[in-house]
Coordinates of C-alpha atoms and ligand atoms in Angstrom, one line a residue:
X1 CA 63.2 -29.3 32.7
X2 CA 61.9 -32.5 34.3
X3 CA 60.0 -32.6 37.6
X4 CA 62.0 -31.3 40.6
X5 CA 62.8 -33.6 43.4
X6 CA 60.4 -34.0 46.5
X7 CA 61.6 -33.6 50.0
X8 CA 61.1 -37.4 50.6
X9 CA 64.0 -38.1 48.1
X10 CA 66.5 -36.6 50.6
X11 CA 67.8 -38.9 53.3
X12 CA 66.1 -38.3 56.7
X13 CA 69.4 -37.6 58.4
X14 CA 70.2 -34.8 55.9
X15 CA 66.7 -33.3 56.4
X16 CA 67.0 -33.3 60.1
X17 CA 70.5 -31.9 59.9
X18 CA 69.6 -28.9 57.9
X19 CA 66.4 -28.3 59.8
X20 CA 68.3 -28.1 63.1
X21 CA 70.4 -25.3 61.5
X22 CA 67.3 -23.4 60.2
X23 CA 68.3 -24.3 56.7
X24 CA 65.7 -25.4 54.1
X25 CA 66.3 -27.1 50.7
X26 CA 64.7 -24.8 48.1
X27 CA 64.4 -27.2 45.2
X28 CA 61.5 -29.3 46.6
X29 CA 59.6 -26.0 47.2
X30 CA 60.7 -24.4 43.9
X31 CA 57.5 -25.1 42.0
X32 CA 55.3 -23.8 44.8
X33 CA 57.4 -20.6 45.1
X34 CA 57.7 -20.0 41.4
X35 CA 55.0 -21.8 39.5
X36 CA 55.3 -22.0 35.6
X37 CA 53.4 -19.4 33.5
X38 CA 50.6 -18.4 36.0
X39 CA 50.6 -17.7 39.7
X40 CA 48.9 -20.1 42.2
X41 CA 46.1 -18.3 43.7
X42 CA 44.2 -19.0 46.9
X43 CA 42.0 -16.0 46.5
X44 CA 38.5 -17.0 45.6
X45 CA 36.1 -15.1 43.3
X46 CA 33.4 -14.3 45.9
X47 CA 30.6 -11.8 46.6
X48 CA 29.5 -10.1 49.8
X49 CA 26.0 -9.1 49.4
X50 CA 25.0 -5.9 51.2
X51 CA 21.5 -7.1 52.0
X52 CA 23.1 -10.0 54.0
X53 CA 25.8 -7.9 55.8
X54 CA 23.6 -4.9 56.6
X55 CA 21.6 -6.4 59.5
X56 CA 24.7 -7.7 61.2
X57 CA 26.4 -4.3 60.8
X58 CA 23.4 -2.5 62.3
X59 CA 23.2 -5.1 65.1
X60 CA 26.9 -4.3 65.8
X61 CA 25.7 -0.7 66.4
X62 CA 23.5 -2.0 69.2
X63 CA 26.0 -4.5 70.6
X64 CA 29.2 -2.4 70.7
X65 CA 29.4 1.3 71.5
X66 CA 31.9 3.2 69.4
X67 CA 34.0 3.9 72.4
X68 CA 34.6 0.2 72.7
X69 CA 35.2 -0.4 69.0
X70 CA 37.4 2.5 67.9
X71 CA 36.2 1.6 64.4
X72 CA 32.9 -0.3 64.0
X73 CA 33.8 -2.5 61.1
X74 CA 32.8 -5.9 59.6
X75 CA 35.8 -7.1 57.5
X76 CA 35.0 -8.8 54.1
X77 CA 37.2 -11.8 54.5
X78 CA 38.1 -14.0 51.5
X79 CA 37.6 -17.7 52.5
X80 CA 40.3 -18.8 50.3
X81 CA 42.8 -16.7 52.3
X82 CA 41.7 -17.8 55.7
X83 CA 38.9 -15.7 57.4
X84 CA 41.2 -14.9 60.4
X85 CA 43.6 -13.1 58.0
X86 CA 40.9 -10.5 57.1
X87 CA 42.0 -10.2 53.5
X88 CA 39.7 -9.6 50.5
X89 CA 42.6 -10.2 48.3
X90 CA 46.3 -10.7 49.2
X91 CA 46.9 -6.9 49.4
X92 CA 43.4 -5.5 50.0
X93 CA 41.5 -5.2 53.2
X94 CA 37.9 -4.3 52.9
X95 CA 35.5 -3.4 55.7
X96 CA 32.0 -2.1 56.1
X97 CA 32.1 0.7 58.7
X98 CA 29.0 1.9 60.6
X99 CA 28.8 5.3 62.3
X100 CA 25.6 6.5 64.1
X101 CA 24.4 10.0 64.5
X102 CA 26.5 12.0 66.9
X103 CA 29.2 9.3 67.1
X104 CA 32.9 10.0 66.4
X105 CA 35.6 7.5 65.4
X106 CA 38.6 9.1 67.1
X107 CA 41.5 10.7 65.4
X108 CA 44.5 8.6 64.5
X109 CA 47.1 8.0 61.9
X110 CA 48.7 4.8 60.7
X111 CA 51.1 3.2 58.2
X112 CA 48.4 1.6 56.0
X113 CA 46.7 3.8 53.5
X114 CA 42.9 3.9 53.3
X115 CA 40.0 5.0 51.2
X116 CA 36.3 5.2 51.9
X117 CA 33.4 4.8 49.5
X118 CA 30.1 5.8 51.0
X119 CA 27.3 3.2 50.7
X120 CA 24.3 4.7 52.6
X121 CA 23.2 7.6 54.8
X122 CA 23.9 11.3 54.8
X123 CA 25.7 13.7 57.1
X124 CA 28.9 11.6 57.7
X125 CA 32.3 13.3 57.3
X126 CA 36.0 12.5 57.6
X127 CA 38.5 15.1 58.7
X128 CA 42.0 14.5 57.0
X129 CA 44.8 16.8 58.2
X130 CA 42.3 19.5 59.1
X131 CA 40.4 19.2 55.9
X132 CA 36.7 18.3 56.4
X133 CA 35.5 16.0 53.7
X134 CA 31.6 15.5 53.5
X135 CA 30.6 12.0 52.8
X136 CA 27.6 11.3 50.5
X137 CA 26.7 8.1 48.7
X138 CA 29.4 7.1 46.1
X139 CA 31.9 9.8 47.3
X140 CA 35.5 8.6 47.5
X141 CA 37.7 9.9 50.4
X142 CA 41.4 9.2 50.6
X143 CA 43.3 8.9 53.9
X144 CA 46.8 8.1 52.8
X145 CA 49.5 6.6 55.0
X146 CA 50.6 8.9 57.9
X147 CA 47.8 11.5 57.6
X148 CA 45.6 12.1 60.6
X149 CA 42.0 11.2 60.2
X150 CA 38.8 10.9 62.2
X151 CA 35.1 10.4 61.2
X152 CA 31.9 12.0 62.5
X153 CA 28.2 12.1 61.7
X154 CA 26.0 15.2 61.8
X155 CA 22.9 13.7 60.2
X156 CA 20.2 11.3 61.2
X157 CA 20.1 7.5 60.6
X158 CA 23.0 5.2 60.1
X159 CA 25.9 6.0 57.8
X160 CA 27.8 3.0 56.2
X161 CA 30.8 3.1 54.1
X162 CA 33.3 0.7 52.5
X163 CA 36.8 0.9 53.8
X164 CA 39.7 -0.3 51.6
X165 CA 43.2 -0.4 53.0
X166 CA 46.5 -1.9 51.9
X167 CA 46.6 -3.4 55.4
X168 CA 47.5 -7.0 54.4
X169 CA 50.5 -5.8 52.5
X170 CA 51.8 -3.6 55.3
X171 CA 51.2 -6.4 57.8
X172 CA 53.2 -8.7 55.6
X173 CA 56.0 -6.1 55.9
X174 CA 55.6 -6.1 59.7
X175 CA 55.2 -2.4 59.4
X176 CA 51.7 -1.7 60.7
X177 CA 51.1 0.6 63.6
X178 CA 48.8 3.5 64.6
X179 CA 49.1 6.6 66.7
X180 CA 46.2 8.1 68.5
X181 CA 45.8 11.8 68.5
X182 CA 43.7 14.6 70.0
X183 CA 40.7 15.8 67.9
X184 CA 41.9 17.9 64.9
X185 CA 41.4 21.6 64.4
X186 CA 39.1 21.7 61.4
X187 CA 39.7 24.4 58.9
X188 CA 36.6 26.3 58.1
X189 CA 36.7 26.0 54.3
X190 CA 35.4 23.7 51.6
X191 CA 37.4 20.5 50.8
X192 CA 39.8 20.8 47.8
X193 CA 37.4 19.1 45.3
X194 CA 35.2 22.3 45.8
X195 CA 38.0 24.8 46.0
X196 CA 41.5 24.2 44.7
X197 CA 40.8 21.3 42.3
X198 CA 37.3 22.3 41.2
X199 CA 37.8 21.2 37.5
X200 CA 40.0 18.7 35.6
X201 CA 42.8 20.5 33.8
X202 CA 43.1 23.4 36.3
X203 CA 45.3 23.4 39.3
X204 CA 46.4 26.2 41.6
X205 CA 49.1 28.2 40.0
X206 CA 52.6 27.7 41.3
X207 CA 56.0 28.2 39.9
X208 CA 57.1 24.9 38.5
X209 CA 60.1 24.4 40.7
X210 CA 58.0 24.5 43.9
X211 CA 57.1 21.0 45.3
X212 CA 53.6 19.9 44.5
X213 CA 51.5 18.6 47.4
X214 CA 51.8 14.8 47.6
X215 CA 48.1 14.3 48.2
X216 CA 46.4 17.4 46.8
X217 CA 42.9 15.9 46.4
X218 CA 41.3 13.8 49.1
X219 CA 37.7 13.8 48.0
X220 CA 36.1 12.7 44.7
X221 CA 32.3 13.5 44.8
X222 CA 30.3 10.8 43.1
X223 CA 27.9 13.2 41.3
X224 CA 30.9 14.6 39.3
X225 CA 32.4 11.1 38.6
X226 CA 28.9 9.9 37.5
X227 CA 28.5 12.9 35.2
X228 CA 31.9 12.3 33.6
X229 CA 31.3 8.7 33.0
X230 CA 27.9 9.4 31.4
X231 CA 29.6 12.0 29.0
X232 CA 32.4 9.4 28.2
X233 CA 29.8 6.7 27.5
X234 CA 28.3 8.8 24.6
X235 CA 31.5 8.6 22.6
X236 CA 32.8 5.2 23.7
X237 CA 32.2 2.5 21.0
X238 CA 29.9 -0.4 22.0
X239 CA 31.7 -3.3 23.5
X240 CA 34.5 -1.0 24.8
X241 CA 34.7 -0.4 28.5
X242 CA 33.5 3.0 29.8
X243 CA 36.0 3.6 32.6
X244 CA 37.7 6.5 34.4
X245 CA 40.7 6.4 36.7
X246 CA 40.9 8.4 39.9
X247 CA 44.3 10.3 39.7
X248 CA 46.3 12.9 41.4
X249 CA 45.4 16.1 39.6
X250 CA 49.0 17.5 40.0
X251 CA 50.7 14.5 38.3
X252 CA 47.9 12.7 36.3
X253 CA 49.1 9.5 37.9
X254 CA 48.1 7.1 40.7
X255 CA 46.6 9.0 43.6
X256 CA 47.9 6.5 46.3
X257 CA 51.1 4.4 46.4
X258 CA 49.7 0.9 46.6
X259 CA 46.1 0.8 45.6
X260 CA 44.5 2.2 42.4
X261 CA 40.9 3.3 41.8
X262 CA 38.6 3.4 38.8
X263 CA 34.9 3.7 38.0
X264 CA 33.2 1.6 35.4
X265 CA 29.8 2.4 33.7
X266 CA 27.8 -0.5 32.2
X267 CA 25.4 0.9 29.7
X268 CA 21.8 -0.5 29.6
X269 CA 21.9 -4.2 28.6
X270 CA 25.7 -4.1 28.0
X271 CA 28.1 -7.0 28.5
X272 CA 31.8 -6.2 28.5
X273 CA 35.1 -7.9 29.0
X274 CA 37.4 -6.1 31.5
X275 CA 41.0 -6.3 30.2
X276 CA 42.7 -9.1 32.0
X277 CA 45.6 -8.0 34.2
X278 CA 48.0 -9.2 36.8
X279 CA 46.7 -7.2 39.8
X280 CA 44.1 -8.4 42.3
X281 CA 41.0 -6.3 42.7
X282 CA 37.8 -5.6 44.5
X283 CA 34.7 -4.4 42.7
X284 CA 31.9 -2.5 44.5
X285 CA 28.5 -1.8 43.0
X286 CA 27.6 1.8 43.4
X287 CA 24.4 1.5 41.3
X288 CA 22.4 -1.0 39.3
X289 CA 22.5 -4.8 39.1
X290 CA 23.8 -7.5 36.9
X291 CA 26.2 -10.4 36.6
X292 CA 30.0 -10.7 37.0
X293 CA 31.8 -13.8 35.6
X294 CA 35.1 -14.1 37.4
X295 CA 37.3 -17.0 36.1
X296 CA 34.2 -18.9 35.1
X297 CA 32.3 -18.3 38.3
X298 CA 29.1 -16.4 37.8
X299 CA 28.0 -14.0 40.6
X300 CA 24.9 -11.9 40.4
X301 CA 25.2 -8.5 42.0
X302 CA 22.9 -5.8 43.2
X303 CA 23.5 -2.3 44.5
X304 CA 26.1 -2.0 47.3
X305 CA 27.5 -5.6 46.8
X306 CA 31.3 -6.1 46.8
X307 CA 33.2 -8.8 44.9
X308 CA 36.8 -10.1 45.1
X309 CA 38.8 -10.7 41.9
X310 CA 42.0 -12.8 42.0
X311 CA 45.1 -11.8 40.2
X312 CA 45.2 -12.7 36.5
X313 CA 41.4 -13.4 36.5
X314 CA 39.2 -13.1 33.5
X315 CA 36.3 -10.8 34.2
X316 CA 33.1 -10.4 32.3
X317 CA 30.5 -7.8 33.4
X318 CA 26.9 -7.6 32.4
X319 CA 24.2 -5.1 33.2
X320 CA 20.9 -6.9 33.6
X321 CA 18.8 -3.7 33.2
X322 CA 17.9 -2.6 29.7
X323 CA 16.9 0.9 30.6
X324 CA 19.2 2.1 33.2
X325 CA 23.1 2.1 33.6
X326 CA 25.1 0.2 36.3
X327 CA 28.2 1.7 38.0
X328 CA 31.0 -0.2 39.6
X329 CA 34.0 1.0 41.5
X330 CA 37.3 -1.0 41.3
X331 CA 40.1 -1.1 43.8
X332 CA 43.3 -2.9 42.7
X333 CA 46.9 -3.2 43.5
X334 CA 48.2 -2.2 40.0
X335 CA 50.0 0.9 41.3
X336 CA 52.1 -1.5 43.7
X337 CA 52.7 -4.0 40.9
X338 CA 53.8 -1.2 38.5
X339 CA 56.4 0.0 41.1
X340 CA 57.6 -3.6 41.6
X341 CA 58.1 -3.8 37.7
X342 CA 55.8 -6.7 37.0
X343 CA 52.3 -5.3 36.2
X344 CA 50.9 -6.8 33.1
X345 CA 47.8 -6.3 31.0
X346 CA 47.1 -9.3 28.8
X347 CA 45.5 -9.7 25.3
Ligands
GTQ1 O1 38.5 4.3 59.6 O2 40.6 4.6 60.2 O3 38.2 -0.4 58.3 O4 41.9 2.5 61.0 C1 40.2 -0.4 59.5 C2 41.1 0.4 60.2 C3 39.0 1.6 59.1 C4 39.7 3.9 59.9 C5 39.1 0.3 59.0 C6 41.0 1.8 60.3 C7 39.9 2.4 59.7

């Protein structure tokens, strides 16, 4: 088809007439709304370096008491999307949260779903629906939509973690709200990763008709994920991606409705292509250093750095170290795109 008409081609009187009735001609906007072959993306490939953000986060600990912050968080905002919109990608909010010894981030629940990935410090914990989840470096904790959650810190020194929420999506739907609650009654038992779901392939016995819990496993300890990746790396051909998905152990499928999670291991000296897909993503460096090339933009990363990956982007990852592996954690909106029926993996 030839080029569509622009708005200027319409008589001024017609334009004013429709505008007064809250009507808008679609055809001049058609290409912006539905570009040919590939989406228009405002999301930029960017990196937030932890060494740069850390002093500002610790300073916030001095400037703002937890009582005045509710959650003491610095948002990682993608400049392409407007800083005030606090979006790392169109669907993903990312924050760095600081909690100091003895502090509590009060109990609440809300419509967005969240996860935490611990960056530094020891002795932090999150209580989700009465289940106390310890938080050590690299641990992933889920707080799905509607579940009560509060954070605390029983150790010494600062605890910092990465928050990932589907907040931008829920805001777009004009459906965000939170409810404050009294502190939860904590069950005196180990979290489900240490009790009900101790090993892959084994789940609590139940007759098959009974409903399965929707969110059976809320904590994925990093020590176990790291061990599983290392074992997988031994049998993975060179050039292929060593990667594990975090799933619901009762279904084997996505563990949350909107956001998906995976862990990638880069073997010493390895450079790999990540299969290109239609979802936007955030990469967080759990361990190691190297380079990411995202749509031709090269960004060198170190431990605890975080990167934004636009939809449809070409991603190349390289481990700079020749003796030690690197580990990255990926958050993406593939589960949402699958539900909407347009998720694609290319090549
Ligand atoms: O810890 O519950 O980064 O409610 C943003 C909103 C963290 C939380 C964030 C939140 C939380």
